[in-house]
PDB file of C-alpha atoms in Angstrom:
ATOM      1  CA  MET A   1      -3.606 -48.913  29.161  1.00  0.00           C
ATOM      2  CA  ALA A   2      -4.490 -51.557  31.747  1.00  0.00           C
ATOM      3  CA  ASN A   3      -7.334 -50.848  34.201  1.00  0.00           C
ATOM      4  CA  LYS A   4      -7.900 -47.317  32.964  1.00  0.00           C
ATOM      5  CA  ILE A   5     -10.170 -45.830  30.337  1.00  0.00           C
ATOM      6  CA  ARG A   6      -9.652 -42.645  28.344  1.00  0.00           C
ATOM      7  CA  LEU A   7     -12.943 -40.748  28.344  1.00  0.00           C
ATOM      8  CA  GLY A   8     -13.846 -37.850  26.065  1.00  0.00           C
ATOM      9  CA  ILE A   9     -15.874 -35.010  27.570  1.00  0.00           C
ATOM     10  CA  PRO A  10     -17.541 -32.761  24.951  1.00  0.00           C
ATOM     11  CA  LYS A  11     -15.946 -29.332  24.893  1.00  0.00           C
ATOM     12  CA  GLY A  12     -18.212 -26.409  24.085  1.00  0.00           C
ATOM     13  CA  SER A  13     -21.957 -26.115  24.562  1.00  0.00           C
ATOM     14  CA  LEU A  14     -22.362 -29.520  26.250  1.00  0.00           C
ATOM     15  CA  GLN A  15     -19.353 -29.220  28.560  1.00  0.00           C
ATOM     16  CA  ASP A  16     -20.993 -27.690  31.634  1.00  0.00           C
ATOM     17  CA  ALA A  17     -24.116 -29.845  31.334  1.00  0.00           C
ATOM     18  CA  THR A  18     -21.950 -32.977  31.047  1.00  0.00           C
ATOM     19  CA  ILE A  19     -19.793 -32.125  34.055  1.00  0.00           C
ATOM     20  CA  SER A  20     -22.952 -31.393  36.046  1.00  0.00           C
ATOM     21  CA  LEU A  21     -24.432 -34.746  34.992  1.00  0.00           C
ATOM     22  CA  PHE A  22     -21.304 -36.598  36.116  1.00  0.00           C
ATOM     23  CA  LYS A  23     -21.497 -34.829  39.474  1.00  0.00           C
ATOM     24  CA  ARG A  24     -25.058 -36.022  39.990  1.00  0.00           C
ATOM     25  CA  ALA A  25     -23.925 -39.514  38.968  1.00  0.00           C
ATOM     26  CA  GLY A  26     -21.171 -39.501  41.621  1.00  0.00           C
ATOM     27  CA  TRP A  27     -18.047 -38.239  39.809  1.00  0.00           C
ATOM     28  CA  ASN A  28     -16.425 -34.847  40.307  1.00  0.00           C
ATOM     29  CA  ILE A  29     -14.688 -33.502  37.190  1.00  0.00           C
ATOM     30  CA  TYR A  30     -12.463 -30.458  37.609  1.00  0.00           C
ATOM     31  CA  ALA A  31     -11.851 -28.366  34.478  1.00  0.00           C
ATOM     32  CA  ASP A  32      -9.804 -25.206  35.050  1.00  0.00           C
ATOM     33  CA  GLY A  33     -10.559 -23.617  31.674  1.00  0.00           C
ATOM     34  CA  ARG A  34      -6.970 -23.841  30.383  1.00  0.00           C
ATOM     35  CA  SER A  35      -6.191 -27.540  30.289  1.00  0.00           C
ATOM     36  CA  TYR A  36      -7.754 -30.019  27.887  1.00  0.00           C
ATOM     37  CA  PHE A  37      -7.168 -32.757  30.485  1.00  0.00           C
ATOM     38  CA  PRO A  38      -9.561 -32.165  33.404  1.00  0.00           C
ATOM     39  CA  SER A  39      -9.059 -34.227  36.535  1.00  0.00           C
ATOM     40  CA  ILE A  40     -11.642 -36.648  37.893  1.00  0.00           C
ATOM     41  CA  ASP A  41     -11.925 -38.337  41.278  1.00  0.00           C
ATOM     42  CA  ASP A  42     -11.683 -41.845  39.819  1.00  0.00           C
ATOM     43  CA  LYS A  43      -8.248 -43.357  39.338  1.00  0.00           C
ATOM     44  CA  GLU A  44      -9.632 -45.666  36.630  1.00  0.00           C
ATOM     45  CA  ILE A  45     -10.642 -42.781  34.330  1.00  0.00           C
ATOM     46  CA  GLU A  46      -8.612 -40.234  32.366  1.00  0.00           C
ATOM     47  CA  CYS A  47     -10.593 -37.345  30.874  1.00  0.00           C
ATOM     48  CA  MET A  48      -9.931 -35.269  27.789  1.00  0.00           C
ATOM     49  CA  LEU A  49     -11.959 -32.363  26.405  1.00  0.00           C
ATOM     50  CA  ILE A  50     -12.798 -32.904  22.738  1.00  0.00           C
ATOM     51  CA  ARG A  51     -15.289 -31.073  20.544  1.00  0.00           C
ATOM     52  CA  ALA A  52     -18.456 -33.111  20.060  1.00  0.00           C
ATOM     53  CA  GLN A  53     -18.041 -32.925  16.270  1.00  0.00           C
ATOM     54  CA  GLU A  54     -14.713 -34.783  16.514  1.00  0.00           C
ATOM     55  CA  MET A  55     -15.509 -37.249  19.295  1.00  0.00           C
ATOM     56  CA  ALA A  56     -16.477 -40.197  17.071  1.00  0.00           C
ATOM     57  CA  ARG A  57     -13.238 -39.889  15.090  1.00  0.00           C
ATOM     58  CA  TYR A  58     -10.990 -40.129  18.138  1.00  0.00           C
ATOM     59  CA  VAL A  59     -13.073 -42.921  19.653  1.00  0.00           C
ATOM     60  CA  GLU A  60     -13.103 -44.907  16.408  1.00  0.00           C
ATOM     61  CA  HIS A  61      -9.322 -44.468  16.029  1.00  0.00           C
ATOM     62  CA  GLY A  62      -8.746 -45.683  19.598  1.00  0.00           C
ATOM     63  CA  VAL A  63      -7.272 -42.438  20.926  1.00  0.00           C
ATOM     64  CA  LEU A  64     -10.209 -42.475  23.336  1.00  0.00           C
ATOM     65  CA  ASP A  65     -11.907 -45.574  24.714  1.00  0.00           C
ATOM     66  CA  ALA A  66     -15.230 -43.797  25.106  1.00  0.00           C
ATOM     67  CA  GLY A  67     -16.795 -40.368  24.863  1.00  0.00           C
ATOM     68  CA  LEU A  68     -20.007 -38.405  25.003  1.00  0.00           C
ATOM     69  CA  THR A  69     -21.319 -36.750  21.864  1.00  0.00           C
ATOM     70  CA  GLY A  70     -24.510 -36.159  19.953  1.00  0.00           C
ATOM     71  CA  ILE A  71     -25.723 -39.012  17.802  1.00  0.00           C
ATOM     72  CA  ASP A  72     -26.000 -36.411  15.021  1.00  0.00           C
ATOM     73  CA  TRP A  73     -22.203 -36.128  14.867  1.00  0.00           C
ATOM     74  CA  VAL A  74     -21.828 -39.915  14.940  1.00  0.00           C
ATOM     75  CA  VAL A  75     -24.175 -40.225  11.949  1.00  0.00           C
ATOM     76  CA  GLU A  76     -22.436 -37.332  10.206  1.00  0.00           C
ATOM     77  CA  SER A  77     -19.010 -38.943  10.668  1.00  0.00           C
ATOM     78  CA  GLY A  78     -20.088 -42.323   9.291  1.00  0.00           C
ATOM     79  CA  LEU A  79     -17.556 -43.958  11.613  1.00  0.00           C
ATOM     80  CA  ASN A  80     -17.839 -47.344  13.282  1.00  0.00           C
ATOM     81  CA  VAL A  81     -18.347 -46.815  17.022  1.00  0.00           C
ATOM     82  CA  THR A  82     -20.524 -48.593  19.579  1.00  0.00           C
ATOM     83  CA  SER A  83     -23.344 -46.714  21.285  1.00  0.00           C
ATOM     84  CA  ILE A  84     -23.468 -47.811  24.920  1.00  0.00           C
ATOM     85  CA  THR A  85     -26.492 -45.744  25.917  1.00  0.00           C
ATOM     86  CA  SER A  86     -28.477 -42.665  24.962  1.00  0.00           C
ATOM     87  CA  LEU A  87     -28.576 -39.780  27.436  1.00  0.00           C
ATOM     88  CA  THR A  88     -31.278 -37.208  26.817  1.00  0.00           C
ATOM     89  CA  TYR A  89     -29.837 -33.903  27.962  1.00  0.00           C
ATOM     90  CA  ALA A  90     -28.701 -30.754  26.200  1.00  0.00           C
ATOM     91  CA  LYS A  91     -27.254 -27.342  27.021  1.00  0.00           C
ATOM     92  CA  GLN A  92     -30.498 -25.864  28.319  1.00  0.00           C
ATOM     93  CA  SER A  93     -32.936 -28.713  28.758  1.00  0.00           C
ATOM     94  CA  ARG A  94     -33.559 -32.416  29.309  1.00  0.00           C
ATOM     95  CA  ARG A  95     -34.928 -33.124  25.877  1.00  0.00           C
ATOM     96  CA  LYS A  96     -33.725 -33.997  22.402  1.00  0.00           C
ATOM     97  CA  VAL A  97     -32.453 -31.304  20.069  1.00  0.00           C
ATOM     98  CA  ARG A  98     -33.584 -30.963  16.448  1.00  0.00           C
ATOM     99  CA  TRP A  99     -31.744 -30.193  13.242  1.00  0.00           C
ATOM    100  CA  VAL A 100     -34.291 -28.167  11.326  1.00  0.00           C
ATOM    101  CA  LEU A 101     -34.634 -26.758   7.845  1.00  0.00           C
ATOM    102  CA  ALA A 102     -35.297 -23.030   8.236  1.00  0.00           C
ATOM    103  CA  VAL A 103     -35.983 -20.302   5.689  1.00  0.00           C
ATOM    104  CA  PRO A 104     -36.361 -16.509   5.913  1.00  0.00           C
ATOM    105  CA  GLU A 105     -39.778 -15.229   6.933  1.00  0.00           C
ATOM    106  CA  GLY A 106     -41.782 -14.246   3.867  1.00  0.00           C
ATOM    107  CA  SER A 107     -39.467 -16.128   1.485  1.00  0.00           C
ATOM    108  CA  GLY A 108     -42.292 -18.150  -0.010  1.00  0.00           C
ATOM    109  CA  PHE A 109     -40.485 -21.441   0.722  1.00  0.00           C
ATOM    110  CA  GLU A 110     -42.906 -23.802   2.478  1.00  0.00           C
ATOM    111  CA  LYS A 111     -41.343 -27.232   1.985  1.00  0.00           C
ATOM    112  CA  ALA A 112     -38.018 -28.817   1.026  1.00  0.00           C
ATOM    113  CA  GLU A 113     -39.108 -29.259  -2.599  1.00  0.00           C
ATOM    114  CA  ASP A 114     -39.418 -25.486  -2.953  1.00  0.00           C
ATOM    115  CA  LEU A 115     -35.634 -25.187  -2.537  1.00  0.00           C
ATOM    116  CA  GLU A 116     -34.739 -26.905  -5.821  1.00  0.00           C
ATOM    117  CA  GLY A 117     -31.466 -25.401  -7.103  1.00  0.00           C
ATOM    118  CA  LYS A 118     -30.979 -23.278  -3.978  1.00  0.00           C
ATOM    119  CA  THR A 119     -28.049 -22.990  -1.536  1.00  0.00           C
ATOM    120  CA  ILE A 120     -28.268 -24.502   1.955  1.00  0.00           C
ATOM    121  CA  ALA A 121     -25.792 -23.570   4.717  1.00  0.00           C
ATOM    122  CA  THR A 122     -25.138 -25.997   7.577  1.00  0.00           C
ATOM    123  CA  GLU A 123     -22.526 -27.647   9.773  1.00  0.00           C
ATOM    124  CA  LEU A 124     -24.219 -31.014   9.229  1.00  0.00           C
ATOM    125  CA  VAL A 125     -23.294 -31.361   5.573  1.00  0.00           C
ATOM    126  CA  GLY A 126     -23.497 -35.123   5.052  1.00  0.00           C
ATOM    127  CA  VAL A 127     -26.852 -35.569   6.778  1.00  0.00           C
ATOM    128  CA  THR A 128     -28.279 -32.549   4.950  1.00  0.00           C
ATOM    129  CA  LYS A 129     -27.162 -33.897   1.560  1.00  0.00           C
ATOM    130  CA  SER A 130     -28.799 -37.246   2.347  1.00  0.00           C
ATOM    131  CA  TYR A 131     -32.003 -35.522   3.453  1.00  0.00           C
ATOM    132  CA  PHE A 132     -32.415 -33.653   0.175  1.00  0.00           C
ATOM    133  CA  ALA A 133     -31.253 -36.621  -1.912  1.00  0.00           C
ATOM    134  CA  ASN A 134     -33.945 -38.803  -0.311  1.00  0.00           C
ATOM    135  CA  LYS A 135     -36.510 -36.214  -1.366  1.00  0.00           C
ATOM    136  CA  GLY A 136     -35.110 -35.989  -4.897  1.00  0.00           C
ATOM    137  CA  VAL A 137     -34.327 -32.282  -4.492  1.00  0.00           C
ATOM    138  CA  ASN A 138     -31.143 -30.895  -6.041  1.00  0.00           C
ATOM    139  CA  VAL A 139     -29.518 -28.257  -3.838  1.00  0.00           C
ATOM    140  CA  LYS A 140     -26.051 -26.899  -3.128  1.00  0.00           C
ATOM    141  CA  VAL A 141     -25.028 -27.670   0.446  1.00  0.00           C
ATOM    142  CA  GLU A 142     -22.285 -25.448   1.856  1.00  0.00           C
ATOM    143  CA  PHE A 143     -20.421 -25.977   5.114  1.00  0.00           C
ATOM    144  CA  SER A 144     -21.041 -23.200   7.629  1.00  0.00           C
ATOM    145  CA  TRP A 145     -18.288 -22.295  10.074  1.00  0.00           C
ATOM    146  CA  GLY A 146     -20.783 -20.805  12.536  1.00  0.00           C
ATOM    147  CA  ALA A 147     -23.308 -17.980  12.868  1.00  0.00           C
ATOM    148  CA  THR A 148     -25.436 -19.974  10.435  1.00  0.00           C
ATOM    149  CA  GLU A 149     -28.649 -18.135  11.384  1.00  0.00           C
ATOM    150  CA  VAL A 150     -27.416 -14.848   9.872  1.00  0.00           C
ATOM    151  CA  LYS A 151     -26.628 -16.249   6.416  1.00  0.00           C
ATOM    152  CA  PRO A 152     -30.090 -16.170   4.810  1.00  0.00           C
ATOM    153  CA  PRO A 153     -31.031 -14.550   2.549  1.00  0.00           C
ATOM    154  CA  MET A 154     -27.761 -12.965   1.375  1.00  0.00           C
ATOM    155  CA  LEU A 155     -25.314 -15.871   1.816  1.00  0.00           C
ATOM    156  CA  ALA A 156     -27.735 -18.804   1.600  1.00  0.00           C
ATOM    157  CA  ASP A 157     -31.340 -19.418   0.695  1.00  0.00           C
ATOM    158  CA  ALA A 158     -31.977 -21.664   3.702  1.00  0.00           C
ATOM    159  CA  ILE A 159     -30.141 -23.334   6.561  1.00  0.00           C
ATOM    160  CA  VAL A 160     -30.141 -26.604   8.438  1.00  0.00           C
ATOM    161  CA  GLU A 161     -29.407 -25.722  12.043  1.00  0.00           C
ATOM    162  CA  VAL A 162     -29.639 -27.341  15.468  1.00  0.00           C
ATOM    163  CA  THR A 163     -32.132 -25.963  17.975  1.00  0.00           C
ATOM    164  CA  GLU A 164     -33.519 -26.698  21.415  1.00  0.00           C
ATOM    165  CA  THR A 165     -36.249 -24.075  21.632  1.00  0.00           C
ATOM    166  CA  GLY A 166     -36.247 -22.326  18.238  1.00  0.00           C
ATOM    167  CA  SER A 167     -35.830 -18.926  19.922  1.00  0.00           C
ATOM    168  CA  SER A 168     -32.574 -18.064  18.127  1.00  0.00           C
ATOM    169  CA  LEU A 169     -34.135 -18.846  14.764  1.00  0.00           C
ATOM    170  CA  LYS A 170     -37.156 -16.674  15.533  1.00  0.00           C
ATOM    171  CA  ALA A 171     -34.869 -13.843  16.649  1.00  0.00           C
ATOM    172  CA  ASN A 172     -33.201 -13.980  13.238  1.00  0.00           C
ATOM    173  CA  ARG A 173     -36.572 -13.997  11.440  1.00  0.00           C
ATOM    174  CA  LEU A 174     -36.317 -17.582  10.272  1.00  0.00           C
ATOM    175  CA  THR A 175     -39.194 -20.039   9.956  1.00  0.00           C
ATOM    176  CA  ILE A 176     -38.833 -23.793  10.478  1.00  0.00           C
ATOM    177  CA  ILE A 177     -40.355 -25.761   7.599  1.00  0.00           C
ATOM    178  CA  ASP A 178     -39.144 -29.283   8.437  1.00  0.00           C
ATOM    179  CA  THR A 179     -37.154 -31.394  10.894  1.00  0.00           C
ATOM    180  CA  VAL A 180     -34.129 -33.040   9.280  1.00  0.00           C
ATOM    181  CA  MET A 181     -33.257 -35.211  12.300  1.00  0.00           C
ATOM    182  CA  GLU A 182     -33.561 -35.406  16.068  1.00  0.00           C
ATOM    183  CA  SER A 183     -30.499 -35.933  18.184  1.00  0.00           C
ATOM    184  CA  GLU A 184     -29.479 -36.631  21.759  1.00  0.00           C
ATOM    185  CA  THR A 185     -26.234 -37.310  23.566  1.00  0.00           C
ATOM    186  CA  HIS A 186     -24.831 -40.835  23.438  1.00  0.00           C
ATOM    187  CA  LEU A 187     -22.046 -42.500  25.373  1.00  0.00           C
ATOM    188  CA  ILE A 188     -20.040 -44.192  22.641  1.00  0.00           C
ATOM    189  CA  ALA A 189     -17.110 -46.608  22.798  1.00  0.00           C
ATOM    190  CA  SER A 190     -14.477 -47.881  20.405  1.00  0.00           C
ATOM    191  CA  GLN A 191     -14.759 -51.412  19.097  1.00  0.00           C
ATOM    192  CA  ALA A 192     -11.570 -52.336  20.949  1.00  0.00           C
ATOM    193  CA  ALA A 193     -12.892 -51.003  24.267  1.00  0.00           C
ATOM    194  CA  ALA A 194     -16.277 -52.660  23.716  1.00  0.00           C
ATOM    195  CA  ASN A 195     -14.504 -55.997  23.200  1.00  0.00           C
ATOM    196  CA  ASP A 196     -12.242 -55.607  26.254  1.00  0.00           C
ATOM    197  CA  PRO A 197     -14.069 -57.175  29.252  1.00  0.00           C
ATOM    198  CA  TRP A 198     -12.695 -54.794  31.887  1.00  0.00           C
ATOM    199  CA  LYS A 199     -13.187 -51.630  29.820  1.00  0.00           C
ATOM    200  CA  ARG A 200     -16.648 -52.710  28.685  1.00  0.00           C
ATOM    201  CA  GLU A 201     -17.729 -53.303  32.291  1.00  0.00           C
ATOM    202  CA  LYS A 202     -16.314 -49.948  33.416  1.00  0.00           C
ATOM    203  CA  ILE A 203     -17.971 -48.032  30.566  1.00  0.00           C
ATOM    204  CA  GLU A 204     -21.299 -49.768  31.179  1.00  0.00           C
ATOM    205  CA  SER A 205     -21.039 -48.886  34.885  1.00  0.00           C
ATOM    206  CA  ILE A 206     -20.563 -45.241  33.931  1.00  0.00           C
ATOM    207  CA  ALA A 207     -23.538 -45.499  31.582  1.00  0.00           C
ATOM    208  CA  LEU A 208     -25.696 -47.003  34.337  1.00  0.00           C
ATOM    209  CA  MET A 209     -24.950 -44.181  36.763  1.00  0.00           C
ATOM    210  CA  LEU A 210     -25.366 -41.410  34.167  1.00  0.00           C
ATOM    211  CA  ARG A 211     -28.673 -42.906  33.093  1.00  0.00           C
ATOM    212  CA  ALA A 212     -29.790 -43.158  36.711  1.00  0.00           C
ATOM    213  CA  ALA A 213     -28.928 -39.500  37.331  1.00  0.00           C
ATOM    214  CA  ILE A 214     -30.922 -38.419  34.271  1.00  0.00           C
ATOM    215  CA  ASP A 215     -33.921 -40.579  35.180  1.00  0.00           C
ATOM    216  CA  ALA A 216     -33.938 -39.094  38.696  1.00  0.00           C
ATOM    217  CA  GLN A 217     -34.135 -35.511  37.452  1.00  0.00           C
ATOM    218  CA  ALA A 218     -37.747 -35.745  36.365  1.00  0.00           C
ATOM    219  CA  GLN A 219     -38.949 -37.775  39.363  1.00  0.00           C
ATOM    220  CA  VAL A 220     -39.433 -37.397  43.105  1.00  0.00           C
ATOM    221  CA  GLY A 221     -40.024 -39.744  45.972  1.00  0.00           C
ATOM    222  CA  LEU A 222     -43.238 -39.642  47.989  1.00  0.00           C
ATOM    223  CA  MET A 223     -43.841 -41.093  51.472  1.00  0.00           C
ATOM    224  CA  LEU A 224     -47.107 -41.125  53.377  1.00  0.00           C
ATOM    225  CA  ASN A 225     -49.026 -42.890  56.116  1.00  0.00           C
ATOM    226  CA  VAL A 226     -52.565 -44.206  55.751  1.00  0.00           C
ATOM    227  CA  GLN A 227     -55.023 -46.333  57.671  1.00  0.00           C
ATOM    228  CA  ARG A 228     -55.360 -49.815  56.237  1.00  0.00           C
ATOM    229  CA  GLN A 229     -59.039 -49.267  55.558  1.00  0.00           C
ATOM    230  CA  HIS A 230     -58.124 -46.442  53.129  1.00  0.00           C
ATOM    231  CA  LEU A 231     -55.129 -48.156  51.483  1.00  0.00           C
ATOM    232  CA  GLN A 232     -56.960 -49.284  48.355  1.00  0.00           C
ATOM    233  CA  LYS A 233     -58.132 -45.716  47.690  1.00  0.00           C
ATOM    234  CA  ILE A 234     -54.524 -44.507  47.997  1.00  0.00           C
ATOM    235  CA  LEU A 235     -53.252 -47.160  45.579  1.00  0.00           C
ATOM    236  CA  GLU A 236     -55.857 -46.123  43.029  1.00  0.00           C
ATOM    237  CA  VAL A 237     -54.515 -42.555  43.142  1.00  0.00           C
ATOM    238  CA  LEU A 238     -50.818 -43.381  42.830  1.00  0.00           C
ATOM    239  CA  PRO A 239     -49.184 -43.741  39.374  1.00  0.00           C
ATOM    240  CA  ALA A 240     -46.196 -45.752  40.580  1.00  0.00           C
ATOM    241  CA  LEU A 241     -42.873 -46.396  38.834  1.00  0.00           C
ATOM    242  CA  ASN A 242     -43.353 -50.116  39.388  1.00  0.00           C
ATOM    243  CA  SER A 243     -45.582 -50.568  42.417  1.00  0.00           C
ATOM    244  CA  PRO A 244     -45.583 -48.745  45.767  1.00  0.00           C
ATOM    245  CA  THR A 245     -43.740 -50.168  48.755  1.00  0.00           C
ATOM    246  CA  ILE A 246     -46.110 -50.900  51.652  1.00  0.00           C
ATOM    247  CA  SER A 247     -44.506 -51.088  55.124  1.00  0.00           C
ATOM    248  CA  GLU A 248     -45.888 -52.080  58.507  1.00  0.00           C
ATOM    249  CA  LEU A 249     -46.068 -49.447  61.248  1.00  0.00           C
ATOM    250  CA  SER A 250     -46.057 -49.928  65.022  1.00  0.00           C
ATOM    251  CA  ASN A 251     -49.784 -49.314  64.980  1.00  0.00           C
ATOM    252  CA  PRO A 252     -51.203 -52.315  63.039  1.00  0.00           C
ATOM    253  CA  ALA A 253     -54.117 -50.197  61.845  1.00  0.00           C
ATOM    254  CA  TRP A 254     -51.737 -48.040  59.784  1.00  0.00           C
ATOM    255  CA  VAL A 255     -49.210 -48.623  56.992  1.00  0.00           C
ATOM    256  CA  ALA A 256     -46.534 -46.493  55.310  1.00  0.00           C
ATOM    257  CA  VAL A 257     -46.500 -46.100  51.528  1.00  0.00           C
ATOM    258  CA  ASN A 258     -43.375 -45.173  49.560  1.00  0.00           C
ATOM    259  CA  THR A 259     -43.323 -44.569  45.821  1.00  0.00           C
ATOM    260  CA  ILE A 260     -41.787 -42.588  42.957  1.00  0.00           C
ATOM    261  CA  LEU A 261     -43.702 -40.114  40.811  1.00  0.00           C
ATOM    262  CA  GLU A 262     -43.062 -37.921  37.805  1.00  0.00           C
ATOM    263  CA  GLU A 263     -42.508 -34.484  39.340  1.00  0.00           C
ATOM    264  CA  PRO A 264     -45.132 -32.646  37.225  1.00  0.00           C
ATOM    265  CA  ASN A 265     -47.799 -35.042  38.557  1.00  0.00           C
ATOM    266  CA  VAL A 266     -47.147 -34.325  42.233  1.00  0.00           C
ATOM    267  CA  ARG A 267     -49.149 -31.088  42.410  1.00  0.00           C
ATOM    268  CA  ASP A 268     -52.261 -32.972  41.306  1.00  0.00           C
ATOM    269  CA  VAL A 269     -51.622 -36.205  43.206  1.00  0.00           C
ATOM    270  CA  ILE A 270     -50.945 -34.846  46.715  1.00  0.00           C
ATOM    271  CA  PRO A 271     -54.375 -33.173  47.144  1.00  0.00           C
ATOM    272  CA  ARG A 272     -56.043 -36.372  45.929  1.00  0.00           C
ATOM    273  CA  LEU A 273     -53.984 -38.442  48.384  1.00  0.00           C
ATOM    274  CA  LYS A 274     -54.975 -36.141  51.222  1.00  0.00           C
ATOM    275  CA  ALA A 275     -58.629 -36.452  50.245  1.00  0.00           C
ATOM    276  CA  ALA A 276     -58.277 -40.263  50.129  1.00  0.00           C
ATOM    277  CA  GLY A 277     -57.047 -40.392  53.730  1.00  0.00           C
ATOM    278  CA  ALA A 278     -53.267 -39.995  53.498  1.00  0.00           C
ATOM    279  CA  THR A 279     -51.391 -38.163  56.256  1.00  0.00           C
ATOM    280  CA  GLY A 280     -47.766 -37.255  56.927  1.00  0.00           C
ATOM    281  CA  ILE A 281     -47.131 -36.822  53.192  1.00  0.00           C
ATOM    282  CA  VAL A 282     -43.457 -36.119  52.438  1.00  0.00           C
ATOM    283  CA  GLU A 283     -42.003 -35.304  49.003  1.00  0.00           C
ATOM    284  CA  TYR A 284     -38.217 -35.731  48.617  1.00  0.00           C
ATOM    285  CA  PRO A 285     -35.720 -35.305  45.752  1.00  0.00           C
ATOM    286  CA  LEU A 286     -33.948 -38.226  44.105  1.00  0.00           C
ATOM    287  CA  ASN A 287     -30.274 -38.376  43.124  1.00  0.00           C
ATOM    288  CA  LYS A 288     -30.462 -41.521  41.015  1.00  0.00           C
ATOM    289  CA  VAL A 289     -33.103 -43.943  39.801  1.00  0.00           C
ATOM    290  CA  VAL A 290     -31.812 -47.297  38.554  1.00  0.00           C
ATOM    291  CA  LEU A 291     -34.430 -49.080  36.480  1.00  0.00           C
TER     292      LEU A 291
END
C-alpha cells in the first residue's frame, strides 16, 4: 500500500505500555477493547493488535510492515525480520525481562546439569531446547499453554519462564537457578519494508521518536543561574549528557546553565550545586531526548 505502513501493536501484557509509549512519542492510539484494528492519529499508519508471540511471523510474511515484539519471540520463531531498534520497556518497568530456569524450593536442583532426564515446561520451547543442548543436558521440553508457575513439581520438574521482578516465582515457591536469556522489546520490519525507501524512512522515524520517549523517562532537565566566578565549580559538579549549555544573562557577571541529568542523581546534585554557588535552580520533566 503506497504511503502507508501496517504496524503491529502487541496485544496482551505489553499493549497498555506500548500505547502509553506511543503517546509520549507523539502518537495517540485508540483501542476500544473490541476491535483488533485500533485507530491512530497518523494517516500514514494502520495499526493491528497481534500477540507478541506471533508478531515476527506476520511481519516476515509481509502481512505487517513492522511491529513491536520481544526479541525472545523473534529468536524463538527463527524468522528473517529486520530489527530497527531495541526499546527497553516492559509491562511494569523500564528494564529488560529475563527467561529463567526455575525449580521448586527444596528440590535439590541447583544447576541445569542436575535436570538430566527431567521434564521442563515452557512457552519458549525452541530457545529452551537450545539452552540445554548447549550444556549437553538431555531433558524433555514440553510446551506450556500458560500458568507455567503452578506446574512443578507435579506436572514438570522445572520451568523456563519470563520474569520482570521474580515475585510471581517466589509466590509459587520456585527458585531461580539460571538465566536462559534476556529480552527486550524491538521494533522489527519485514525485508520488503526495510528495502522500500519510503517505508524504511517512516519506520525509522517512528523508531527515533519511541527511542527518544524512552530515553527521556529516566532523565530530567536542570536550569540554574551562577556568577561567572563560580562557574567552574558548577561544571565540576554536573554530570552532563554531553556538555552543559552556558548562556549569557543581562547581568554580565552571571550566566545561565542548562543541562540534562539522570533523575536518580538529582537529589544528590542539587544540594552540591547550591553549595557551589548556584541559584534559581529549576528541575523540569522531559518528553523526549534525541541523542
